[in-house]
Coordinates of C-alpha atoms in Angstrom, one line a residue:
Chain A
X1 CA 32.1 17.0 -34.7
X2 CA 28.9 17.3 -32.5
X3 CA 29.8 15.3 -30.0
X4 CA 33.3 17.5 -29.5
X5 CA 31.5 20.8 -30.4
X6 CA 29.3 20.3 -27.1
X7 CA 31.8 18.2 -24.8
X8 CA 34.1 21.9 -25.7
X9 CA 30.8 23.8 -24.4
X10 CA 30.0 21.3 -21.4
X11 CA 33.8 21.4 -20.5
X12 CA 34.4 25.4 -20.3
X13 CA 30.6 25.9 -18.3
X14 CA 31.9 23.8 -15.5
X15 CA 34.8 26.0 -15.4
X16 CA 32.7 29.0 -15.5
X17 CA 30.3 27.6 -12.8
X18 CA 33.5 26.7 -10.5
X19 CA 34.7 30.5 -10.9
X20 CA 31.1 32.1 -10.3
X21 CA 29.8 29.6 -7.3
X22 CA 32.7 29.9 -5.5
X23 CA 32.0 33.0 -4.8
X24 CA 29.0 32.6 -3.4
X25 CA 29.0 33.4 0.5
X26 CA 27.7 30.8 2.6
X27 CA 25.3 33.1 4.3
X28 CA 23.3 33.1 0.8
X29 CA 24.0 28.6 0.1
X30 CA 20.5 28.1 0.3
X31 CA 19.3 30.9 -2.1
X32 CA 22.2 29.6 -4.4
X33 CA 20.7 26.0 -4.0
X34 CA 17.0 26.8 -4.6
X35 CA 18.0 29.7 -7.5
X36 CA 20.0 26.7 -9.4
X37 CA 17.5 24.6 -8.9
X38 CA 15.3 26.9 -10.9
X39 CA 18.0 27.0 -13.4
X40 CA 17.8 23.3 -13.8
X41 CA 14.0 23.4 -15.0
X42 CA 16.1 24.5 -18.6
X43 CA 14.7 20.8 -19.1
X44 CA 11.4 22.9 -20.0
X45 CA 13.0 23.7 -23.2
X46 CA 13.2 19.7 -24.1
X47 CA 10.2 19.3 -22.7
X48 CA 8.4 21.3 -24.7
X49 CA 10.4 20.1 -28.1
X50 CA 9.2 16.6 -26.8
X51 CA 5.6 17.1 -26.4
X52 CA 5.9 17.8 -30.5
X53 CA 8.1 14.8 -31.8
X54 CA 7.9 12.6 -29.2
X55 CA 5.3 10.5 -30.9
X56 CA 2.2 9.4 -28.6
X57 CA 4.3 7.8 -25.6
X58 CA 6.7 10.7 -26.2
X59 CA 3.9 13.3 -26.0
X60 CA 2.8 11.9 -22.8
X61 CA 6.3 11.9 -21.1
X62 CA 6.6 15.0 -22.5
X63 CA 3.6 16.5 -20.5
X64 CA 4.6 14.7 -17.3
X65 CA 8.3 16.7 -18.0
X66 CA 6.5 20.2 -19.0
X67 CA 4.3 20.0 -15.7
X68 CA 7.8 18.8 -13.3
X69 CA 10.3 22.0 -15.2
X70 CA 7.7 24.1 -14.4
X71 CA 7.4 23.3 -11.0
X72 CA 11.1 23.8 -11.0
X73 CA 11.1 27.1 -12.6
X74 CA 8.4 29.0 -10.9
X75 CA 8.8 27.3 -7.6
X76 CA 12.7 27.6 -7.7
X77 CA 12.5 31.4 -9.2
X78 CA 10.2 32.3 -6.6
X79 CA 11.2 30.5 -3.4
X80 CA 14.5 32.4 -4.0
X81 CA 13.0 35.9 -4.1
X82 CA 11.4 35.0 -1.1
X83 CA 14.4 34.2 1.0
X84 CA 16.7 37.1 -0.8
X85 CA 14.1 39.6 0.1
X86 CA 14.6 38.7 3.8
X87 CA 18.4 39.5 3.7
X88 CA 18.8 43.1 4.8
X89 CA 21.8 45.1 6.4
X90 CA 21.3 46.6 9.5
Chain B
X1 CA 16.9 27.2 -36.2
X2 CA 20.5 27.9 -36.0
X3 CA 19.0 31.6 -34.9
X4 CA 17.6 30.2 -32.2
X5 CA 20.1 28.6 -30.9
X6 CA 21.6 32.1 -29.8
X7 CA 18.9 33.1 -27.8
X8 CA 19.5 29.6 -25.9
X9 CA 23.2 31.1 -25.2
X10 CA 21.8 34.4 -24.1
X11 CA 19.8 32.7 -21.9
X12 CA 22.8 30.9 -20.3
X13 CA 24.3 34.0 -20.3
X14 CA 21.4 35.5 -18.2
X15 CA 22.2 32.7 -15.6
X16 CA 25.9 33.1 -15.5
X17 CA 25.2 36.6 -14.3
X18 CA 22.6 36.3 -12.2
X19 CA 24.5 33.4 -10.4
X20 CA 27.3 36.0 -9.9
X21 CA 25.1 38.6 -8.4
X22 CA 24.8 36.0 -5.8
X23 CA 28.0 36.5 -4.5
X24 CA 26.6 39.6 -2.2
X25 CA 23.7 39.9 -0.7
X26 CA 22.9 43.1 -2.2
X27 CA 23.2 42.3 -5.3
X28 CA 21.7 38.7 -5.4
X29 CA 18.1 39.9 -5.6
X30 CA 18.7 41.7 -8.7
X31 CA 20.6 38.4 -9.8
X32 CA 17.6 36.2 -9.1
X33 CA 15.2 38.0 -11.5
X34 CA 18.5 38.4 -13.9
X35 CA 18.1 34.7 -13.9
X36 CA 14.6 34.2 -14.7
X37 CA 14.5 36.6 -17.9
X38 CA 16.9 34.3 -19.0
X39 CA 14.6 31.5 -18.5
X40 CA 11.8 33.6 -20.2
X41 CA 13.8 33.7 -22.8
X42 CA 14.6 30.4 -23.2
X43 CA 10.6 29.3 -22.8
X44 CA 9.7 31.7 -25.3
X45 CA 12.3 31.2 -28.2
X46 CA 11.1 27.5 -28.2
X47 CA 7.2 28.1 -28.4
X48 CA 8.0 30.5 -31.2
X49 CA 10.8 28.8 -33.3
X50 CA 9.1 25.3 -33.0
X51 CA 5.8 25.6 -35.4
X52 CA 3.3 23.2 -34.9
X53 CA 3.6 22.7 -31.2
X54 CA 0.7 20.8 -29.2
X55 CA 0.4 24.1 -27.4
X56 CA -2.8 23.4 -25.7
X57 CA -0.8 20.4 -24.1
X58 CA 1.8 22.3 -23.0
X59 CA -0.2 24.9 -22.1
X60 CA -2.0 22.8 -19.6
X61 CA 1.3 20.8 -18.2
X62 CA 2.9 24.7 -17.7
X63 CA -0.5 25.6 -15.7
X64 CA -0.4 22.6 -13.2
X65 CA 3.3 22.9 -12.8
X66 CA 2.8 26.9 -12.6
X67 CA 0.0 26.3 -9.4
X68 CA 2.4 23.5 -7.9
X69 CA 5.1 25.0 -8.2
X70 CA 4.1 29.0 -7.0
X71 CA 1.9 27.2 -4.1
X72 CA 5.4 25.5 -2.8
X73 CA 7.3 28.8 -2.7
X74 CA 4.4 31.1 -1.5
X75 CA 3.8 28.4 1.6
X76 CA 6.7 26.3 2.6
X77 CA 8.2 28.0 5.8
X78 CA 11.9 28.9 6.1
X79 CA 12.2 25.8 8.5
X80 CA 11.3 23.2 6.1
X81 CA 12.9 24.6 2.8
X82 CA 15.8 21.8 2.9
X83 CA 12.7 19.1 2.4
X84 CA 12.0 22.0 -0.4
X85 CA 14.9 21.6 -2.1
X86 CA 15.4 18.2 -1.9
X87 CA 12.0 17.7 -3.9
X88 CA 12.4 20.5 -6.3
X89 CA 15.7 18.3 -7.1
X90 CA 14.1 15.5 -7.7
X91 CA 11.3 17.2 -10.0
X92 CA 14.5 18.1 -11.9
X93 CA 16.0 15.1 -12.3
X94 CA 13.0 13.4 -13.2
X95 CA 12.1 16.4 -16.1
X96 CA 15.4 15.8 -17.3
X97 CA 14.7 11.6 -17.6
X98 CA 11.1 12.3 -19.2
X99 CA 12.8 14.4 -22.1
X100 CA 15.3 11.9 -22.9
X101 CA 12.9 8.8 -22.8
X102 CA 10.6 11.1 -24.7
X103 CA 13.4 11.6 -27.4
X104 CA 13.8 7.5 -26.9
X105 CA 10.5 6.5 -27.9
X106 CA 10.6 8.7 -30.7
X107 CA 14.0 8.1 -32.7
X108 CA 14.7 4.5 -31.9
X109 CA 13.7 2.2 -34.3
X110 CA 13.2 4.9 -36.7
X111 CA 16.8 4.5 -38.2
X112 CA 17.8 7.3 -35.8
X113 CA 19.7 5.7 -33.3
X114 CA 23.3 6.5 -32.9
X115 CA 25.7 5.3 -30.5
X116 CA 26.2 8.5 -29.6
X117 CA 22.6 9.1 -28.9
X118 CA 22.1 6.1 -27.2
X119 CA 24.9 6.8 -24.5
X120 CA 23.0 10.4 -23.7
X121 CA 19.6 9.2 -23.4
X122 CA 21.2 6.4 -21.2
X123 CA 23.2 8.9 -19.2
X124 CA 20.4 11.0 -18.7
X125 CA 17.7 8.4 -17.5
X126 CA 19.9 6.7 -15.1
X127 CA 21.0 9.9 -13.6
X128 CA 17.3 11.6 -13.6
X129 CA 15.7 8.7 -12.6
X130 CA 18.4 8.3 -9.7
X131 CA 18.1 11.9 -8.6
X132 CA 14.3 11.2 -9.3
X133 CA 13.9 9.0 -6.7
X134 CA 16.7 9.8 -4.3
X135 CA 15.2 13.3 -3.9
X136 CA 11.8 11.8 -2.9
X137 CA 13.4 9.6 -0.4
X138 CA 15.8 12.6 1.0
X139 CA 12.2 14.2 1.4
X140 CA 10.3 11.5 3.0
X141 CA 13.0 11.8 5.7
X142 CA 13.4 15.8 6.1
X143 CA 9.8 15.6 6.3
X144 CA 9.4 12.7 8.6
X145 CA 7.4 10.1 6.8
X146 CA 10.0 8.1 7.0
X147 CA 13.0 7.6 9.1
X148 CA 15.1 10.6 9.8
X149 CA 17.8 7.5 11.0
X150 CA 20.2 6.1 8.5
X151 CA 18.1 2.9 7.5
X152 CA 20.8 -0.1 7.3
X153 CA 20.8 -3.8 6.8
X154 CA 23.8 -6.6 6.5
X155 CA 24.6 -6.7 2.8
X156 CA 23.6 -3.3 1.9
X157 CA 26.9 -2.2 0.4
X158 CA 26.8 -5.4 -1.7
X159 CA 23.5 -5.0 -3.1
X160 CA 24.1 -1.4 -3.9
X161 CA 27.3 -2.6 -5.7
X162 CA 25.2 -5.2 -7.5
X163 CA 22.6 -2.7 -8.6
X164 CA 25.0 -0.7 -10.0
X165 CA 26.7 -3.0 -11.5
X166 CA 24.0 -4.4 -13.5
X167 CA 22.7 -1.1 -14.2
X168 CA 26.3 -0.4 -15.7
X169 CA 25.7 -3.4 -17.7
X170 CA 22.2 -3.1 -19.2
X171 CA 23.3 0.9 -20.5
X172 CA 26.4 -0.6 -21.8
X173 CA 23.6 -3.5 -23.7
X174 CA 20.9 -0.8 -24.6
X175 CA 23.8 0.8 -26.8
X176 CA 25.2 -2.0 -28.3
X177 CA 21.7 -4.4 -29.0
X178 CA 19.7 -2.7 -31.5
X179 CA 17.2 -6.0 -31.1
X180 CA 16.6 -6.0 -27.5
X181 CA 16.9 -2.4 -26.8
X182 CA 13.5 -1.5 -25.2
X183 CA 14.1 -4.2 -22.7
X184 CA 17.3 -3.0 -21.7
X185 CA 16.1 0.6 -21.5
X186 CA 12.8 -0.2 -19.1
X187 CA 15.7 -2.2 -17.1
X188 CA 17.9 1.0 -17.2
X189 CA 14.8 3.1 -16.2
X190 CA 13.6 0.3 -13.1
X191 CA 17.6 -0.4 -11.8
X192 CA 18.3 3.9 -11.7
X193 CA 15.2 4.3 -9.8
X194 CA 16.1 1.7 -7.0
X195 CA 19.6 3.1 -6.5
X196 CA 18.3 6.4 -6.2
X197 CA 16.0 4.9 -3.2
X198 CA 19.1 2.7 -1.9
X199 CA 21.7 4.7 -2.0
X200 CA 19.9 8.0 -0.2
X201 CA 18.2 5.4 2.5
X202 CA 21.7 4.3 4.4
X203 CA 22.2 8.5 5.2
X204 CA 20.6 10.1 7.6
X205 CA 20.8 13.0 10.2
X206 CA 23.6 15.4 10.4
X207 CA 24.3 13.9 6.8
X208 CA 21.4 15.6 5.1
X209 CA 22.8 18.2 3.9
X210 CA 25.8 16.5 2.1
X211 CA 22.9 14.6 0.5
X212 CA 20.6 17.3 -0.6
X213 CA 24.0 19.1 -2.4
X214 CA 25.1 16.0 -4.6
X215 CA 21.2 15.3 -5.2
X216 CA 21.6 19.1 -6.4
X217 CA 24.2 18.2 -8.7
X218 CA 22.5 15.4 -10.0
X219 CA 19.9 17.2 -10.8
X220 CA 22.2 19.4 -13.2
X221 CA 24.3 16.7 -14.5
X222 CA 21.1 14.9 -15.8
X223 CA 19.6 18.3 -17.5
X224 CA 23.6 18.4 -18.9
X225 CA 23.0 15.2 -20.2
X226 CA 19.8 15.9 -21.7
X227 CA 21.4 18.7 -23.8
X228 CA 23.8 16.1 -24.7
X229 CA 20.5 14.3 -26.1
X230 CA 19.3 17.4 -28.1
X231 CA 22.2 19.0 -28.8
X232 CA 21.4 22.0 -27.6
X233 CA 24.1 24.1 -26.1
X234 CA 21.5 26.1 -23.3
X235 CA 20.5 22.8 -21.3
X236 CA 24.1 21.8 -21.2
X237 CA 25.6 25.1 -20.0
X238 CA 22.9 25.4 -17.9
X239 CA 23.2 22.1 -16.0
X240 CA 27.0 22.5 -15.9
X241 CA 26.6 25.1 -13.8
X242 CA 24.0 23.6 -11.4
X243 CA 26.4 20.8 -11.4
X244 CA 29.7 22.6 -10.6
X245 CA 27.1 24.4 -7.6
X246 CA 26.2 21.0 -5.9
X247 CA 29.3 19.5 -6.3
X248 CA 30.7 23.0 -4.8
X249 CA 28.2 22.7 -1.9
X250 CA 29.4 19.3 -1.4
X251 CA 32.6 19.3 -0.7
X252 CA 32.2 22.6 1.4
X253 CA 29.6 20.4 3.3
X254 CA 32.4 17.1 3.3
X255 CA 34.7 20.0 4.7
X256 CA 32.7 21.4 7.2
X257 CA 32.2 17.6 8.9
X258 CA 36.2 16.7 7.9
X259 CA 34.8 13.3 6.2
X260 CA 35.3 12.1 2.9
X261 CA 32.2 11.8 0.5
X262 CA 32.6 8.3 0.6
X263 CA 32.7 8.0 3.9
X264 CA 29.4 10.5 4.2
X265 CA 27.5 8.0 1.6
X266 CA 28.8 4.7 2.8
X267 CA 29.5 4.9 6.4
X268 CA 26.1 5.9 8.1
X269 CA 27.2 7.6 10.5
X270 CA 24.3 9.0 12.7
X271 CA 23.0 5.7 13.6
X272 CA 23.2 5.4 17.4
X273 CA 26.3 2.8 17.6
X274 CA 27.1 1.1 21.2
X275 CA 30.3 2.2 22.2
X276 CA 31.0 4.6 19.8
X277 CA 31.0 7.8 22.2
X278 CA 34.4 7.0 23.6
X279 CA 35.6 8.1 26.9
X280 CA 32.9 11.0 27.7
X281 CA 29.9 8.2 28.0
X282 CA 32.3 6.2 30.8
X283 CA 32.7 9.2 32.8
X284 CA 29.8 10.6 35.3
X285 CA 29.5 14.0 34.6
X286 CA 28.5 16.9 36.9
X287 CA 26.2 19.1 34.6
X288 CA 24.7 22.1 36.0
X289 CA 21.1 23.3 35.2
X290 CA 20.2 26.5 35.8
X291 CA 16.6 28.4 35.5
X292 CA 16.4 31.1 32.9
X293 CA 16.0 33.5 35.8
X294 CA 19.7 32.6 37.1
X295 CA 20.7 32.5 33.4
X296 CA 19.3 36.0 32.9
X297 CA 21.7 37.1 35.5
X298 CA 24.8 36.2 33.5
X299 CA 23.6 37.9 30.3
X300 CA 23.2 41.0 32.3
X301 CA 27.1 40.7 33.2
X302 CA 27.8 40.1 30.0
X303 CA 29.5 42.5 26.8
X304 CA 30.0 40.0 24.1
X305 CA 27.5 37.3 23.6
X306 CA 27.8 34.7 20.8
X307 CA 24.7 33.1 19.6
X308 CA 24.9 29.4 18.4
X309 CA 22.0 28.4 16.5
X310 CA 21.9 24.6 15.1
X311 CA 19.0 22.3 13.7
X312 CA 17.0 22.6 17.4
X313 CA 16.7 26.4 16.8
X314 CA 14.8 25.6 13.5
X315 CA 12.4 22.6 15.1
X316 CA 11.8 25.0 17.6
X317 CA 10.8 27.5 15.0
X318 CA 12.6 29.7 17.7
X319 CA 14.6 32.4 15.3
X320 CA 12.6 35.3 16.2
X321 CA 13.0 34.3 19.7
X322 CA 16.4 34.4 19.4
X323 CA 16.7 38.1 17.7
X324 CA 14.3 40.0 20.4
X325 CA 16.4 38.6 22.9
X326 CA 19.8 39.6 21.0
X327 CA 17.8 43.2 20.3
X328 CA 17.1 43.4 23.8
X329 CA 20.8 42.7 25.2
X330 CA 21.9 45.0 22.3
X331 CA 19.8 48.0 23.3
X332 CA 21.7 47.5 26.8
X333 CA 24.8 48.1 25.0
X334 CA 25.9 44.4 25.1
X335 CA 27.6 43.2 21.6
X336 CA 25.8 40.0 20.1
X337 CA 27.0 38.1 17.0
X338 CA 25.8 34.8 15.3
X339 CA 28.3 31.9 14.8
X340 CA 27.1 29.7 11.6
X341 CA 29.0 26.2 11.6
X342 CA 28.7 25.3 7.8
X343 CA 26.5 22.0 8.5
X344 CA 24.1 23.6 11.2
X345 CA 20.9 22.8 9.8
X346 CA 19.7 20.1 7.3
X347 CA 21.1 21.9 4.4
X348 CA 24.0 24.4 3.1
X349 CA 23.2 28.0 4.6
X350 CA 19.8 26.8 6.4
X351 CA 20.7 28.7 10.0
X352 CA 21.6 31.9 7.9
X353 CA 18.1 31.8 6.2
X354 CA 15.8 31.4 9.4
X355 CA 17.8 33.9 10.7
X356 CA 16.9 36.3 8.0
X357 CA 13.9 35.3 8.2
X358 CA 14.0 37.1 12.0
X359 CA 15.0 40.2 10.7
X360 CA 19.6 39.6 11.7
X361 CA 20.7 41.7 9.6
X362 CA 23.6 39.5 7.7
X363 CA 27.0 40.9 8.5
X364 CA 26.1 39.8 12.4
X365 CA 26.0 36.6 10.6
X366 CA 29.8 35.1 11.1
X367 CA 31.2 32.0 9.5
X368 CA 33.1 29.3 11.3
X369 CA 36.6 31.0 10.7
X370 CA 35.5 34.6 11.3
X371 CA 34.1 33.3 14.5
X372 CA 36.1 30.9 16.3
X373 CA 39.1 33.9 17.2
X374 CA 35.8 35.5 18.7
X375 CA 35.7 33.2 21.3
X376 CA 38.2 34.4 23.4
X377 CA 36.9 37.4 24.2
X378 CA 32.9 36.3 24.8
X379 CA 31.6 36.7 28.2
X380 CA 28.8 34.4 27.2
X381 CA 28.2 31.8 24.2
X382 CA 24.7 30.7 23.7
X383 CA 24.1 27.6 22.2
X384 CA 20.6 27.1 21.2
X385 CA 19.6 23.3 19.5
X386 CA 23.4 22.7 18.3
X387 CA 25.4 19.7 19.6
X388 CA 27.8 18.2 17.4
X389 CA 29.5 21.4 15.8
X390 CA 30.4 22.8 19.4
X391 CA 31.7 18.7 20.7
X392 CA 35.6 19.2 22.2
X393 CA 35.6 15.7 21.4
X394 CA 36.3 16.6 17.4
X395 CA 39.8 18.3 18.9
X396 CA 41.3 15.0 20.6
X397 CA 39.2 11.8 20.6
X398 CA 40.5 9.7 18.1
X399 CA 37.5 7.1 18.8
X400 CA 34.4 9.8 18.3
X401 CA 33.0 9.7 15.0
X402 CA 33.4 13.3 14.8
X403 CA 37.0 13.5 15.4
X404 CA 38.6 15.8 13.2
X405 CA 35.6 18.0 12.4
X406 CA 35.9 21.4 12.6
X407 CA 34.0 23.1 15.4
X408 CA 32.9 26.2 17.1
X409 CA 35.3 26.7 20.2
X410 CA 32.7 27.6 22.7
X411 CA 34.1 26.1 25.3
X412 CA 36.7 29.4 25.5
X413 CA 34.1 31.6 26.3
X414 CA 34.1 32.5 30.0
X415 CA 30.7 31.3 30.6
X416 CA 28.7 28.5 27.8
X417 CA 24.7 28.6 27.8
X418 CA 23.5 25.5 26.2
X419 CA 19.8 24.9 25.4
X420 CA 18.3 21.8 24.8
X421 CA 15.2 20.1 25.4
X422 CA 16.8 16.8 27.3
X423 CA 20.1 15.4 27.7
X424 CA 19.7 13.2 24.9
X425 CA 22.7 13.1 22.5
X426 CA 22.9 15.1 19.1
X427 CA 22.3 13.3 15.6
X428 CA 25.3 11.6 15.5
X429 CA 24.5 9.6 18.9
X430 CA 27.2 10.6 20.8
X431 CA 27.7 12.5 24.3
X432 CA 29.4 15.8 24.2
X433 CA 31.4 16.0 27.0
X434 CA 30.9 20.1 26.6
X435 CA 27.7 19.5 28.7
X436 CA 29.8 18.8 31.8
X437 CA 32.5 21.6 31.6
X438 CA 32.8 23.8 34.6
X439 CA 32.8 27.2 32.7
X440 CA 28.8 25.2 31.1
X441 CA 25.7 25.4 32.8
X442 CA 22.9 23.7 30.7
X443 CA 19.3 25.4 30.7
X444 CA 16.8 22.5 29.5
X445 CA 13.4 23.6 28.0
X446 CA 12.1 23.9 24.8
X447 CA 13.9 26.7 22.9
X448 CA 11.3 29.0 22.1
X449 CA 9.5 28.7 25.4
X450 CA 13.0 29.0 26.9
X451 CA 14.0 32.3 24.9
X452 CA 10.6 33.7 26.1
X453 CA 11.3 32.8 29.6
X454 CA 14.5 34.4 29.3
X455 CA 13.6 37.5 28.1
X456 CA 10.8 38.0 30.4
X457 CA 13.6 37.4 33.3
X458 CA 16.0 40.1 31.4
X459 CA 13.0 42.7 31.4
X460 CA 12.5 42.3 35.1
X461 CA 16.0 42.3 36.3

């Protein structure tokens, strides 16, 4: 039932990402790549989990994966800004 | 814990909107920071609704990766964010394979294991630890540690096969041997890892950017799978979407060079091949090089000038070169617009960034099909570092490698300025027969030092 529950879930969000990225001018593609980026250090949230039930190897990877999401997040987050800042009419 | 699990949707939620904010640039500030509550949220709900954390462990890992990750984005210059992204990929990819060998080491041989399980974690190693990997190489070569050149050998395409296969075969054995399961995974782990280095090394050049998109995807797909791994709906929504972007970006990119992403991974193209350039290498051509003292003469004739910025412009770091001499023709009156081919640069949208960067404002910013009817009417088109995307050789020569790409018609503008520091051929090695048109007249210099020249020349005319 899990395994359909989340295939359902996985399924429809690619749907959902097709719909919204394709929308995305390509003036703004490398925001959009940097921005999702960012969105893909989510992995902090298993990351974290692991760092509790990973056991001791488990802890460890789990550290290594806190410190490389977080890279992700801040650096994609704010790498973004950055750029989208510089974007002005005339 | 099944409350929780909401605040994981809202979060996705957060990053659905913000990613449609992106579709204007108005709006896609606001979408960014949309985005990153949503990621807030998500980092907070866990620390709370997991009790018992090692939170002085994850405080220190969120530290390092907070001063990495900040110094990145507050120093990395506009030119170099496609080596950037690449990286930031791979730091991704490579979270996403730490989690799920983290969840590994801690459920297998505790009666845990489930077939179902088994096939995540697999998933999610092999394509983090790819992406892992691949990312890093993609970087070495953006960056130039290594070569930019596709890097190929006799036998390549077999051994990548054979990798693959065997990888194939020791996730298919971690799930079904119980007994020998920690061997297969470290195999699973060693065999992702050197496809992601040999299947990024036979790509090179012009193909970058097709590279750093799927790597993009990757990326995604492995945080997806993760979620698989934990069940938990966020990571999976979220990397669905990062996934549908790259794979988006890809095809755009496949589009925008009219090859198939097969051909972009498995036919290195971009390595200098003899006789590949077709008829335009046989034939002498009469190229005419001006100084940018004549050159200045024709912009002063000139109404409609089309700027044509490719990966030269960016080496060059010569963007805001470029707009105080399109300011300066513009306060004479003259129109001056931007033509963006979609694979200028080393990654999707690179040429629009720089430009930002310079202060264009964004609707002088004109794709390749808004553009190309502009041609007509230009009195002068200005190509500065591009080679490829303005080649007539994509319209009719059936032996170019290029044939069949879209490109900027240039060549119907009355008069064609191309820049470029020697008469060496573009990144996919072959001779553009543009350079010897009669309506071209080449200006050879660095392009910075060249758009100074030329706007000294303008002042004093």
């Amino acid at each position: 039932m899990d395994m359909i529950n989340i295939l359902t879930v996985f399924i429809l969000a690619i749907f959902v990402g097709n719909e919204v990225i394709t929308k995305v001018p390509p003036t703004l593609h490398t925001p959009l790549m940097s921005g999702s980026n960012a969105i893909s250090g989510i992995a902090i949230v298993g990351a974290i989990i692991s760092t509790k039930v990973g056991g001791e190897i488990g802890t460890w990877l789990g550290l290594v994966a806190v410190i490389f999401a977080t890279i992700n997040v801040f650096g994609g987050f704010m790498v973004t800004d950055r750029m989208l800042k510089m974007f002005k009419r005339k | 814990m099944e409350f929780t699990k909401l605040f994981y949707v809202l979060a996705a939620v957060f990053f659905i909107i913000g990613l449609k904010k992106l579709s204007h640039p108005k709006t896609a500030r606001n979408g960014n920071i949309i985005a990153s509550v949503g990621m807030l949220i998500a980092i907070v709900v866990t620390l709370v609704a997991f009790d018992v954390l090692n939170y002085k462990l994850i405080a220190i890992g969120m530290i390092i990766g907070a001063i990495i990750g900040s110094t990145f984005a507050i120093r990395v210059k506009m030119t170099g964010m496609p080596q950037m992204v690449a990286i930031f990929n791979g730091f991704g990819g490579g979270a996403s394979a730490l989690v799920a060998a983290a969840e590994f080491y801690s459920k297998v041989g505790h009666g845990e294991q489930t077939t179902f399980l088994l096939s995540t974690i697999a998933l999610s190693v092999l394509v983090g630890t790819l992406t892992f990997t691949g990312s890093f190489i993609a970087f070495g070569k953006l960056q130039g540690f290594i070569s930019g050149q596709p890097i190929v050998f006799k036998g390549q395409k077999v051994l990548n096969a054979l990798i693959a296969i065997a990888l194939i075969t020791c996730s298919v054995m971690m799930v079904n041997n119980p007994d020998q399961m920690m061997t297969y995974f470290l195999a699973v782990v060693i065999l992702s890892a050197l496809l992601g280095i040999t299947i990024v090394i036979p790509i090179g050049g012009a193909d970058m950017p097709v590279v750093i998109s799927l790597l993009n995807s990757y990326s995604g797909i492995a945080a997806a799978a993760t979620g698989f791994v934990l069940l938990n709906n966020g990571l999976i929504i979220s990397g669905a979407l990062v996934g549908a972007s790259g794979l988006i970006l890809t095809n755009i990119m496949c589009k925008g060079m009219n090859r198939s992403l097969a051909n972009v991974i498995f036919g290195a193209v971009g390595l200098t091949q003899e006789g590949a350039s077709g008829d335009a290498a046989g034939k002498q051509m009469n190229i005419k090089s001006y100084s940018t003292e004549e050159a200045a003469m024709i912009f002063d004739a000139a109404d409609k000038i089309i700027i044509v910025p490719g990966y030269g412009l960016a080496v060059a770091q010569a963007q805001h070169a470029a707009r105080e001499v399109a300011d300066y023709l513009e306060s004479k009156g003259k129109t001056v617009l931007y033509a963006i081919h979609p694979v200028a640069g080393r990654m999707p949208g690179h040429m629009n960034v720089l430009l930002a960067e310079a202060n264009v404002p964004y609707e002088h910013l004109k794709d390749l099909d808004e553009i190309n009817p502009e041609f007509d009417t230009c009195d002068v088109a200005l190509v500065l570092g591009a080679n490829d995307v303005v080649n007539p050789a994509a319209r009719h020569d059936k032996s170019s490698p290029i044939y069949g790409m879209p490109i900027l018609d240039v060549d119907k503008s009355r008069t064609v300025i191309i820049n470029k520091r020697t008469m060496n051929p573009g990144f996919a090695g072959i001779q553009n027969e543009l350079f010897g048109f009669d309506n071209t007249i080449m200006v050879f210099g660095d392009a910075k030092q060249m758009l100074t020249d030329l706007l000294k020349d303008l002042k004093e005319l």
